[in-house]
Coordinates of C-alpha atoms in Angstrom, one line a residue:
Chain A
M1 CA 41.6 -10.1 -98.0
N2 CA 41.9 -12.5 -95.0
I3 CA 42.6 -9.9 -92.1
A4 CA 43.6 -10.9 -88.6
L5 CA 42.7 -8.9 -85.4
K6 CA 44.4 -8.6 -82.1
V7 CA 41.4 -7.7 -79.9
S8 CA 41.1 -6.6 -76.2
Y9 CA 38.0 -6.8 -74.1
D10 CA 36.6 -6.4 -70.8
G11 CA 34.5 -9.5 -70.2
T12 CA 32.4 -8.2 -67.4
C13 CA 29.3 -7.2 -69.4
F14 CA 29.6 -10.0 -72.1
S15 CA 27.9 -13.5 -72.3
G16 CA 31.3 -14.7 -73.5
W17 CA 33.1 -14.5 -77.0
Q18 CA 30.9 -16.9 -79.0
I19 CA 27.8 -15.6 -80.4
Q20 CA 24.5 -16.7 -79.1
E21 CA 20.9 -15.9 -79.5
N22 CA 20.3 -14.4 -76.0
G23 CA 23.5 -12.4 -74.9
R24 CA 25.7 -9.8 -75.8
T25 CA 28.9 -11.2 -77.2
V26 CA 32.3 -10.1 -78.4
Q27 CA 32.0 -12.1 -81.8
G28 CA 28.7 -10.5 -82.1
E29 CA 29.8 -7.0 -81.6
L30 CA 32.8 -7.6 -83.9
E31 CA 30.5 -8.8 -86.8
R32 CA 28.2 -6.0 -86.2
A33 CA 31.0 -3.5 -86.6
I34 CA 32.2 -5.0 -89.6
C35 CA 28.9 -4.9 -91.1
E36 CA 28.5 -1.2 -90.2
R37 CA 31.7 -0.1 -91.4
F38 CA 32.2 -2.3 -94.6
G39 CA 28.6 -3.1 -95.6
F40 CA 28.6 -6.9 -95.6
F41 CA 28.5 -9.6 -93.2
S42 CA 31.5 -11.7 -92.4
R43 CA 31.8 -14.4 -90.0
V44 CA 34.6 -13.7 -87.4
T45 CA 36.5 -16.7 -86.3
G46 CA 38.3 -16.5 -83.0
S47 CA 41.3 -18.5 -81.6
G48 CA 38.8 -19.9 -79.3
R49 CA 35.9 -19.0 -77.2
T50 CA 36.2 -17.3 -74.0
D51 CA 33.4 -17.7 -71.1
A52 CA 30.9 -15.1 -70.1
G53 CA 33.1 -12.8 -67.7
V54 CA 36.4 -13.8 -68.9
H55 CA 38.6 -10.8 -70.2
A56 CA 41.1 -11.0 -72.9
A57 CA 44.2 -8.8 -73.5
G58 CA 45.2 -10.4 -76.9
Q59 CA 42.5 -12.6 -78.3
V60 CA 43.1 -13.1 -82.2
C61 CA 40.5 -13.6 -84.8
N62 CA 40.1 -13.2 -88.6
F63 CA 37.6 -12.7 -91.0
V64 CA 37.5 -11.9 -94.9
L65 CA 37.2 -8.4 -96.2
S66 CA 35.5 -8.4 -99.5
D67 CA 37.7 -7.4 -102.5
G68 CA 35.8 -4.4 -103.3
I69 CA 36.7 -2.5 -100.1
K70 CA 39.4 -0.1 -100.6
I71 CA 41.2 0.1 -97.2
S72 CA 44.7 -1.1 -96.1
A73 CA 44.8 -3.9 -93.5
E74 CA 46.4 -1.9 -91.0
R75 CA 43.6 0.8 -90.9
V76 CA 40.9 -1.7 -90.5
A77 CA 41.5 -1.5 -86.7
D78 CA 40.8 2.4 -86.5
A79 CA 37.7 1.9 -88.7
L80 CA 36.2 -0.9 -86.5
N81 CA 36.9 0.8 -83.3
T82 CA 34.9 3.7 -84.0
A83 CA 31.8 1.3 -84.4
L84 CA 32.6 -0.7 -81.4
P85 CA 31.2 -0.2 -77.9
P86 CA 34.1 0.8 -75.2
D87 CA 34.5 -2.6 -73.9
V88 CA 36.0 -4.3 -77.0
R89 CA 39.0 -2.8 -79.1
V90 CA 41.0 -3.9 -81.9
L91 CA 44.6 -3.3 -80.9
E92 CA 46.0 -4.3 -84.3
S93 CA 44.8 -5.3 -87.8
V94 CA 47.1 -7.3 -90.5
A95 CA 46.6 -9.1 -93.7
V96 CA 47.1 -12.7 -93.6
P97 CA 47.4 -15.6 -96.0
E98 CA 44.2 -17.2 -97.2
E99 CA 44.6 -20.3 -95.3
F100 CA 45.2 -18.6 -91.8
D101 CA 42.6 -19.6 -89.6
A102 CA 42.8 -18.0 -86.1
C103 CA 41.5 -21.2 -84.4
R104 CA 43.0 -24.1 -86.5
S105 CA 46.4 -22.2 -86.9
A106 CA 46.9 -21.5 -83.2
K107 CA 49.9 -23.3 -81.7
K108 CA 49.7 -22.1 -77.9
K109 CA 47.8 -19.9 -75.7
T110 CA 48.5 -18.1 -72.5
Y111 CA 46.0 -17.6 -69.9
R112 CA 46.4 -15.4 -66.8
Y113 CA 44.6 -16.1 -63.6
S114 CA 44.8 -13.1 -61.2
L115 CA 44.6 -12.8 -57.5
Y116 CA 44.9 -10.3 -54.8
F117 CA 45.6 -11.1 -51.2
A118 CA 43.4 -8.6 -48.9
R119 CA 41.4 -9.0 -45.9
R120 CA 38.5 -7.4 -47.5
E121 CA 37.2 -6.5 -50.9
N122 CA 38.9 -3.7 -52.9
P123 CA 36.7 -2.3 -55.8
L124 CA 39.8 -1.1 -57.7
S125 CA 41.0 -4.7 -57.8
E126 CA 37.7 -6.7 -58.1
R127 CA 36.8 -6.3 -61.7
Y128 CA 40.1 -8.2 -63.1
A129 CA 41.1 -10.2 -60.0
V130 CA 39.8 -12.4 -57.5
R131 CA 40.6 -11.8 -53.8
F132 CA 42.0 -14.3 -51.5
G133 CA 41.9 -14.2 -47.9
E134 CA 45.0 -15.9 -46.7
K135 CA 48.6 -15.8 -48.2
P136 CA 49.2 -19.2 -49.8
D137 CA 52.4 -21.1 -49.4
L138 CA 54.4 -20.6 -52.7
S139 CA 56.1 -23.6 -52.6
K140 CA 53.3 -25.8 -52.2
M141 CA 51.5 -23.9 -55.1
R142 CA 54.8 -24.4 -57.3
E143 CA 55.0 -28.1 -56.2
C144 CA 51.3 -28.5 -57.8
A145 CA 52.4 -26.5 -60.8
D146 CA 55.1 -28.7 -61.7
L147 CA 52.8 -31.6 -61.7
L148 CA 50.4 -29.8 -64.0
E149 CA 53.2 -28.9 -66.5
G150 CA 53.7 -31.2 -69.3
E151 CA 51.4 -33.6 -71.4
H152 CA 48.6 -35.0 -69.2
D153 CA 45.0 -36.0 -69.7
F154 CA 43.2 -33.0 -67.8
S155 CA 39.8 -34.6 -67.7
A156 CA 39.7 -34.0 -64.0
F157 CA 40.6 -30.2 -64.7
S158 CA 37.5 -29.9 -67.0
A159 CA 33.9 -29.2 -66.1
T160 CA 32.0 -32.5 -66.5
G161 CA 29.9 -32.9 -69.5
S162 CA 32.0 -31.2 -72.2
S163 CA 32.6 -33.1 -75.3
V164 CA 36.0 -33.0 -76.8
K165 CA 37.9 -35.7 -78.9
T166 CA 40.6 -36.2 -76.5
T167 CA 41.2 -34.8 -73.1
V168 CA 45.1 -34.8 -73.4
R169 CA 46.6 -31.5 -73.5
T170 CA 50.2 -29.9 -73.1
V171 CA 50.9 -27.1 -70.6
S172 CA 54.4 -26.0 -71.5
S173 CA 54.6 -23.6 -68.5
I174 CA 53.0 -22.4 -65.4
K175 CA 54.6 -19.2 -64.3
F176 CA 53.8 -17.1 -61.0
V177 CA 54.2 -13.3 -61.6
P178 CA 53.9 -11.4 -58.4
Y179 CA 52.5 -7.9 -58.4
G180 CA 51.7 -5.1 -56.0
T181 CA 48.8 -3.1 -56.3
E182 CA 50.8 -0.5 -54.3
Y183 CA 47.6 0.6 -52.7
N184 CA 48.3 -0.7 -49.2
W185 CA 50.6 -3.0 -47.4
E186 CA 48.2 -5.9 -47.4
Q187 CA 47.2 -5.7 -50.9
N188 CA 49.5 -7.5 -53.2
G189 CA 48.6 -9.8 -56.0
M190 CA 49.7 -12.8 -58.2
H191 CA 49.2 -13.7 -61.8
V192 CA 49.3 -17.4 -62.5
D193 CA 50.3 -17.4 -66.3
V194 CA 49.5 -21.1 -68.0
C195 CA 50.9 -21.5 -71.4
G196 CA 49.5 -24.7 -73.3
N197 CA 48.7 -26.0 -76.7
G198 CA 45.0 -26.1 -75.9
F199 CA 42.7 -25.8 -73.1
L200 CA 39.4 -27.8 -71.9
Y201 CA 36.4 -26.2 -70.6
N202 CA 37.2 -24.3 -67.3
M203 CA 40.7 -25.9 -67.3
V204 CA 42.8 -22.9 -66.2
R205 CA 40.1 -21.9 -63.6
I206 CA 40.0 -25.5 -62.0
M207 CA 43.8 -25.5 -62.1
A208 CA 44.2 -22.1 -60.4
G209 CA 41.8 -23.5 -57.8
A210 CA 43.9 -26.6 -57.2
M211 CA 47.2 -24.6 -56.9
L212 CA 45.7 -22.4 -54.5
D213 CA 44.1 -25.2 -52.5
C214 CA 47.8 -27.0 -52.3
G215 CA 49.0 -23.4 -51.2
T216 CA 46.6 -23.4 -48.2
G217 CA 46.7 -27.0 -47.3
K218 CA 43.3 -28.1 -48.7
L219 CA 44.7 -30.2 -51.3
T220 CA 47.7 -32.4 -51.4
A221 CA 50.1 -33.1 -54.4
D222 CA 49.2 -36.7 -54.0
T223 CA 45.5 -35.9 -54.7
V224 CA 46.7 -33.8 -57.7
K225 CA 48.6 -36.8 -59.1
R226 CA 45.6 -38.9 -58.4
A227 CA 43.5 -36.3 -60.3
L228 CA 45.7 -36.3 -63.3
C229 CA 45.5 -40.4 -63.4
T230 CA 42.0 -41.0 -62.6
G231 CA 40.3 -38.0 -64.3
E232 CA 38.1 -37.5 -61.2
R233 CA 36.8 -33.9 -61.2
D234 CA 35.5 -34.3 -57.6
L235 CA 38.8 -34.8 -56.0
L236 CA 39.6 -31.2 -56.7
G237 CA 37.9 -28.0 -55.5
K238 CA 35.7 -25.4 -56.9
T239 CA 36.1 -23.6 -60.4
M240 CA 37.5 -20.2 -59.8
P241 CA 35.5 -17.2 -60.9
A242 CA 35.6 -16.0 -64.4
K243 CA 36.5 -12.5 -63.9
G244 CA 40.0 -13.4 -62.5
L245 CA 40.9 -14.9 -65.9
T246 CA 42.3 -13.2 -69.0
L247 CA 43.6 -14.7 -72.5
L248 CA 47.0 -13.0 -72.5
R249 CA 48.2 -14.2 -76.0
V250 CA 47.8 -16.5 -78.8
E251 CA 50.7 -17.7 -80.6
Y252 CA 51.1 -18.9 -84.3
A253 CA 53.9 -20.6 -86.4
T254 CA 55.2 -17.1 -87.1
D255 CA 54.3 -13.8 -85.6
V256 CA 51.1 -12.7 -87.0
F257 CA 51.5 -9.1 -85.6
G258 CA 55.1 -8.2 -86.4
A259 CA 57.1 -5.8 -84.3
S260 CA 56.9 -3.4 -87.1
E261 CA 53.5 -1.6 -87.5
G262 CA 51.4 -3.6 -89.9
R263 CA 53.8 -5.8 -91.7
M264 CA 52.4 -8.8 -93.1
Q265 CA 53.4 -12.2 -91.8
I266 CA 52.9 -15.6 -92.8
Chain B
M1 CA 32.2 6.4 -30.5
N2 CA 34.0 8.4 -33.3
I3 CA 34.6 5.9 -35.9
A4 CA 37.4 6.5 -38.9
L5 CA 37.1 4.5 -42.0
K6 CA 39.4 3.9 -44.6
V7 CA 37.4 3.6 -48.0
S8 CA 38.1 2.5 -51.5
Y9 CA 35.8 3.3 -54.5
D10 CA 35.9 3.0 -58.1
G11 CA 34.7 6.5 -59.2
T12 CA 33.4 5.6 -62.6
C13 CA 29.8 5.7 -61.6
F14 CA 29.8 8.6 -59.2
S15 CA 29.2 11.9 -59.4
G16 CA 31.9 12.5 -56.7
W17 CA 32.4 12.1 -53.1
Q18 CA 30.2 14.9 -51.8
I19 CA 26.8 14.3 -51.3
Q20 CA 24.5 16.5 -53.8
E21 CA 20.9 16.6 -54.7
N22 CA 21.1 14.9 -58.2
G23 CA 23.9 12.4 -58.4
R24 CA 25.1 9.3 -57.0
T25 CA 28.0 10.2 -54.6
V26 CA 30.1 8.0 -52.0
Q27 CA 29.4 10.0 -49.2
G28 CA 25.7 9.4 -49.9
E29 CA 26.3 5.7 -50.1
L30 CA 28.1 5.7 -46.9
E31 CA 25.5 7.7 -45.0
R32 CA 22.7 5.5 -46.5
A33 CA 24.7 2.2 -45.3
I34 CA 25.2 3.6 -41.9
C35 CA 21.5 4.4 -41.5
E36 CA 20.7 0.9 -42.7
R37 CA 22.8 -0.9 -40.6
F38 CA 22.7 1.1 -37.4
G39 CA 19.3 2.9 -37.5
F40 CA 20.4 6.3 -37.4
F41 CA 21.6 9.2 -39.5
S42 CA 25.2 10.4 -39.0
R43 CA 27.0 12.9 -41.4
V44 CA 30.3 11.2 -42.9
T45 CA 33.0 13.6 -43.0
G46 CA 35.7 12.7 -45.7
S47 CA 39.5 14.1 -45.6
G48 CA 38.3 15.9 -48.7
R49 CA 36.3 15.9 -51.8
T50 CA 37.1 13.9 -54.9
D51 CA 35.5 14.7 -58.3
A52 CA 33.0 12.9 -60.5
G53 CA 35.1 10.0 -62.1
V54 CA 38.0 10.3 -59.6
H55 CA 38.9 6.9 -57.6
A56 CA 40.0 6.2 -54.2
A57 CA 42.4 3.5 -52.9
G58 CA 42.5 5.2 -49.3
Q59 CA 40.1 7.7 -48.7
V60 CA 39.5 8.5 -44.8
C61 CA 36.4 9.6 -43.4
N62 CA 34.9 9.5 -39.9
F63 CA 31.4 9.5 -38.4
V64 CA 29.8 9.3 -35.0
L65 CA 28.3 6.1 -34.0
S66 CA 25.5 6.4 -31.1
D67 CA 26.6 5.2 -27.7
G68 CA 23.6 2.7 -27.8
I69 CA 25.1 0.8 -30.6
K70 CA 26.8 -2.5 -29.3
I71 CA 29.4 -3.2 -31.9
S72 CA 33.1 -3.0 -31.9
A73 CA 34.8 -0.3 -34.0
E74 CA 36.8 -3.1 -36.1
R75 CA 33.5 -4.8 -37.1
V76 CA 31.8 -1.5 -38.2
A77 CA 33.6 -2.2 -41.6
D78 CA 32.1 -5.4 -42.4
A79 CA 28.7 -4.4 -41.2
L80 CA 28.8 -1.3 -43.7
N81 CA 30.0 -3.5 -46.5
T82 CA 27.0 -5.8 -46.5
A83 CA 24.9 -2.5 -47.2
L84 CA 27.1 -0.9 -49.7
P85 CA 27.1 -1.2 -53.6
P86 CA 30.0 -3.0 -55.1
D87 CA 32.0 0.0 -56.1
V88 CA 32.5 1.4 -52.6
R89 CA 34.0 -0.8 -49.7
V90 CA 35.3 0.1 -46.3
L91 CA 38.7 -1.5 -45.9
E92 CA 39.2 -0.7 -42.3
S93 CA 37.5 0.8 -39.3
V94 CA 38.9 2.0 -36.1
A95 CA 37.8 4.0 -33.1
V96 CA 39.3 7.4 -32.9
P97 CA 39.3 10.2 -30.4
E98 CA 36.4 12.6 -30.3
E99 CA 38.4 15.5 -31.7
F100 CA 39.6 13.6 -34.8
D101 CA 38.1 15.1 -37.9
A102 CA 39.1 13.6 -41.2
C103 CA 39.2 16.7 -43.0
R104 CA 40.8 19.2 -40.3
S105 CA 43.3 16.5 -39.0
A106 CA 44.8 15.6 -42.4
K107 CA 48.3 16.5 -42.7
K108 CA 49.1 15.1 -46.3
K109 CA 47.5 13.6 -49.0
T110 CA 49.0 11.4 -52.0
Y111 CA 47.1 11.3 -55.5
R112 CA 48.1 9.0 -58.2
Y113 CA 47.9 10.0 -61.9
S114 CA 47.8 6.8 -64.0
L115 CA 48.8 6.9 -67.6
Y116 CA 49.5 4.0 -70.2
F117 CA 51.5 4.3 -73.4
A118 CA 49.8 2.7 -76.4
R119 CA 48.8 3.2 -79.8
R120 CA 45.3 2.4 -79.4
E121 CA 43.0 2.3 -76.3
N122 CA 42.9 -1.0 -74.4
P123 CA 39.6 -1.8 -72.5
L124 CA 41.5 -3.4 -69.7
S125 CA 43.5 -0.3 -69.1
E126 CA 40.8 2.4 -69.6
R127 CA 39.0 2.5 -66.6
Y128 CA 41.8 3.5 -64.3
A129 CA 44.3 5.1 -66.6
V130 CA 44.6 7.5 -69.4
R131 CA 46.1 6.6 -72.7
F132 CA 49.0 8.6 -74.0
G133 CA 50.0 8.0 -77.7
E134 CA 53.6 9.0 -77.4
K135 CA 56.3 8.2 -74.7
P136 CA 57.4 11.3 -73.3
D137 CA 60.9 12.6 -72.5
L138 CA 61.0 11.3 -68.7
S139 CA 64.1 13.7 -67.9
K140 CA 61.9 16.8 -69.3
M141 CA 58.9 15.5 -67.0
R142 CA 61.2 15.4 -64.2
E143 CA 62.5 18.8 -64.7
C144 CA 59.1 20.1 -64.6
A145 CA 58.3 17.8 -61.6
D146 CA 61.3 19.5 -59.8
L147 CA 59.7 23.0 -60.4
L148 CA 56.5 21.9 -58.9
E149 CA 58.0 20.5 -55.6
G150 CA 57.9 22.8 -52.8
E151 CA 55.9 25.7 -51.5
H152 CA 54.2 27.4 -54.3
D153 CA 51.2 29.5 -55.3
F154 CA 49.4 27.2 -57.5
S155 CA 46.8 29.5 -58.8
A156 CA 47.8 28.4 -62.4
F157 CA 47.3 24.8 -61.6
S158 CA 43.7 25.5 -60.4
A159 CA 40.6 25.5 -62.3
T160 CA 39.4 29.3 -62.6
G161 CA 36.6 30.5 -60.5
S162 CA 37.1 28.1 -57.2
S163 CA 37.5 30.1 -54.1
V164 CA 39.9 29.2 -51.2
K165 CA 41.6 31.4 -48.8
T166 CA 45.0 31.0 -50.1
T167 CA 46.3 29.2 -53.3
V168 CA 49.8 28.5 -51.7
R169 CA 50.2 24.8 -51.2
T170 CA 53.3 22.7 -50.2
V171 CA 53.9 19.5 -52.6
S172 CA 56.3 17.7 -50.5
S173 CA 57.2 15.1 -53.4
I174 CA 56.4 14.0 -57.0
K175 CA 57.4 10.6 -57.8
F176 CA 57.2 8.7 -61.2
V177 CA 56.4 4.9 -60.7
P178 CA 56.6 3.0 -63.9
Y179 CA 54.6 -0.2 -64.2
G180 CA 54.2 -2.8 -66.9
T181 CA 50.7 -3.7 -67.8
E182 CA 52.5 -6.8 -69.1
Y183 CA 49.9 -7.3 -71.8
N184 CA 52.0 -6.5 -74.9
W185 CA 55.1 -4.7 -75.6
E186 CA 53.8 -1.4 -76.7
Q187 CA 51.7 -1.2 -73.4
N188 CA 53.5 0.0 -70.5
G189 CA 52.4 2.7 -68.0
M190 CA 53.4 5.2 -65.4
H191 CA 52.1 6.6 -62.1
V192 CA 52.7 10.1 -61.4
D193 CA 52.4 10.1 -57.6
V194 CA 51.9 13.5 -55.9
C195 CA 52.1 14.2 -52.2
G196 CA 51.1 17.6 -50.7
N197 CA 49.7 19.2 -47.7
G198 CA 46.6 20.2 -49.7
F199 CA 45.2 20.5 -53.2
L200 CA 43.6 23.2 -55.0
Y201 CA 40.5 22.3 -57.5
N202 CA 42.0 20.0 -60.4
M203 CA 45.4 20.7 -59.3
V204 CA 46.9 17.2 -59.8
R205 CA 45.1 16.8 -63.2
I206 CA 46.7 20.1 -64.3
M207 CA 50.1 19.3 -62.9
A208 CA 50.0 16.0 -64.7
G209 CA 49.0 17.7 -67.8
A210 CA 51.9 20.1 -67.6
M211 CA 54.6 17.4 -66.9
L212 CA 53.3 15.4 -69.9
D213 CA 53.3 18.6 -72.1
C214 CA 57.0 19.2 -71.0
G215 CA 57.8 15.5 -71.9
T216 CA 56.5 16.1 -75.3
G217 CA 58.0 19.4 -76.0
K218 CA 54.6 21.1 -75.9
L219 CA 55.5 23.1 -72.7
T220 CA 58.9 24.6 -71.5
A221 CA 60.2 24.8 -68.1
D222 CA 60.4 28.5 -68.5
T223 CA 56.5 28.7 -69.1
V224 CA 56.0 26.5 -65.9
K225 CA 58.2 28.8 -63.9
R226 CA 56.1 31.7 -65.4
A227 CA 52.9 30.1 -64.6
L228 CA 54.0 29.6 -60.9
C229 CA 54.8 33.3 -60.9
T230 CA 51.8 34.7 -62.6
G231 CA 49.0 32.3 -61.7
E232 CA 48.0 32.3 -65.3
R233 CA 46.0 29.2 -65.9
D234 CA 46.1 29.9 -69.7
L235 CA 49.9 29.3 -69.8
L236 CA 49.2 25.8 -69.2
G237 CA 47.5 22.7 -71.2
K238 CA 44.4 21.0 -70.6
T239 CA 43.0 19.5 -67.4
M240 CA 43.7 15.5 -67.7
P241 CA 40.7 13.3 -67.5
A242 CA 39.3 12.6 -64.1
K243 CA 39.4 8.4 -64.6
G244 CA 43.4 8.8 -64.4
L245 CA 43.3 10.2 -60.9
T246 CA 43.2 8.1 -57.6
L247 CA 43.4 9.2 -54.0
L248 CA 46.1 7.0 -52.8
R249 CA 46.3 7.7 -49.1
V250 CA 45.8 10.4 -46.5
E251 CA 48.0 10.9 -43.6
Y252 CA 47.5 12.0 -40.1
A253 CA 49.6 13.0 -36.9
T254 CA 49.8 9.5 -36.1
D255 CA 48.7 6.2 -38.0
V256 CA 45.0 6.1 -37.6
F257 CA 44.9 2.7 -38.9
G258 CA 47.7 0.8 -37.1
A259 CA 49.8 -2.2 -38.8
S260 CA 47.8 -4.3 -36.2
E261 CA 44.2 -5.0 -36.9
G262 CA 41.9 -2.4 -35.1
R263 CA 44.4 -0.9 -32.5
M264 CA 43.2 2.5 -31.5
Q265 CA 45.3 5.4 -32.5
I266 CA 45.5 8.9 -31.4

């Protein structure tokens, strides 16, 4: 049985999703839990990798459960959770067709970059968001976001040295979602939700930085246009910290995890 | 100079606010930071104690800064923050009159109990909220909350064995604040904000449990009335976990931390 899992994790204490020699990884913990609970090794395929420190609210992955194991797909989630550390949890599990591949079958992903505006750090906000000391001009941020939506060569928005076939991607939407941490008057926050068909290395973190720089007057819309044309990383500012980034959801041709509990989707 | 501090902390790795022999405490960290930065020991007086695991978004405390130290009250916050661990932060510091005592001068406190409704644990919500597996009937919760507002003998809502002069307190308001964790359809949350002139040991955590039990039909409004009359702890359910509780704010006769940065209040 090919099983898809929707997984959530707090990235703080991980070296990222992808299994590696030295470093605690989410993939590693999932593969270990599968081995512990079901007695065999099965490779876990994630929709994509997330960096050290990056969180996930809706990562999707799949693995093959040996035919000999008698458990319904829906109960795999609970079985794995009893073998996982507290910072990784399977939210749902469902049987999927043999040809389903969490990475290759993925159509779109939404990443969220979370900011909070405050004079000083607040420990209750610091784990999952990044402090910004000034309130940016939202219209300037929106102007920058509008330039980034659509199909572009995002080379300038990618960490140098990464190797991919093409650096062209389509960002279908960038949404600003305000939120109040409701703790005190000066603390309110904003999520920047970026949905696209694929992402280059550090792309959302560099995009978030560019939007904020436009909002504070450090970067102009013209420079952003130039960056999209020339692919020059140096035209843009620093890559924003990993802890502000959360993989919100991954979308496929049809709903993998239906609204009804455990219904099998194609 | 008598200095008041507004302090925020993530209670996860603390044995509580109050200094103790074996255990890392918030008061202990603040006193250590004062000693490190200013070269002398000064007792820190908090508005009240918080238990192990309980968070604070707006704890207030005060301490006396020796006359010899040349620093403005407003800059004490930044000075202390450089000597504090990441899970405690001074949000603001201000000079207050000599007679100001964070505990004795406190008029009201607001505690927040945070819940999220989900079938399974979500690591991104688990640190500061408690999962509840079913959606409670809000009208039944409100009915219970209405009984708890006002001046009552809250003995039944206090951990047995605690010793205070009187168990009568006034709860000025209980508000339900819904919030969406926006991560997935089944995850949404609710804060229960309780404002009162004082709180018995575990009072808010027991109140939150009673409201939820009313919301799920495990407890009736009549039993809550009886508990208020008789003071019997056993009529009510379990004390809710500490991690769901956050001290939101402490109020004094006048604003200690004015809207303007660093203005001295009486």
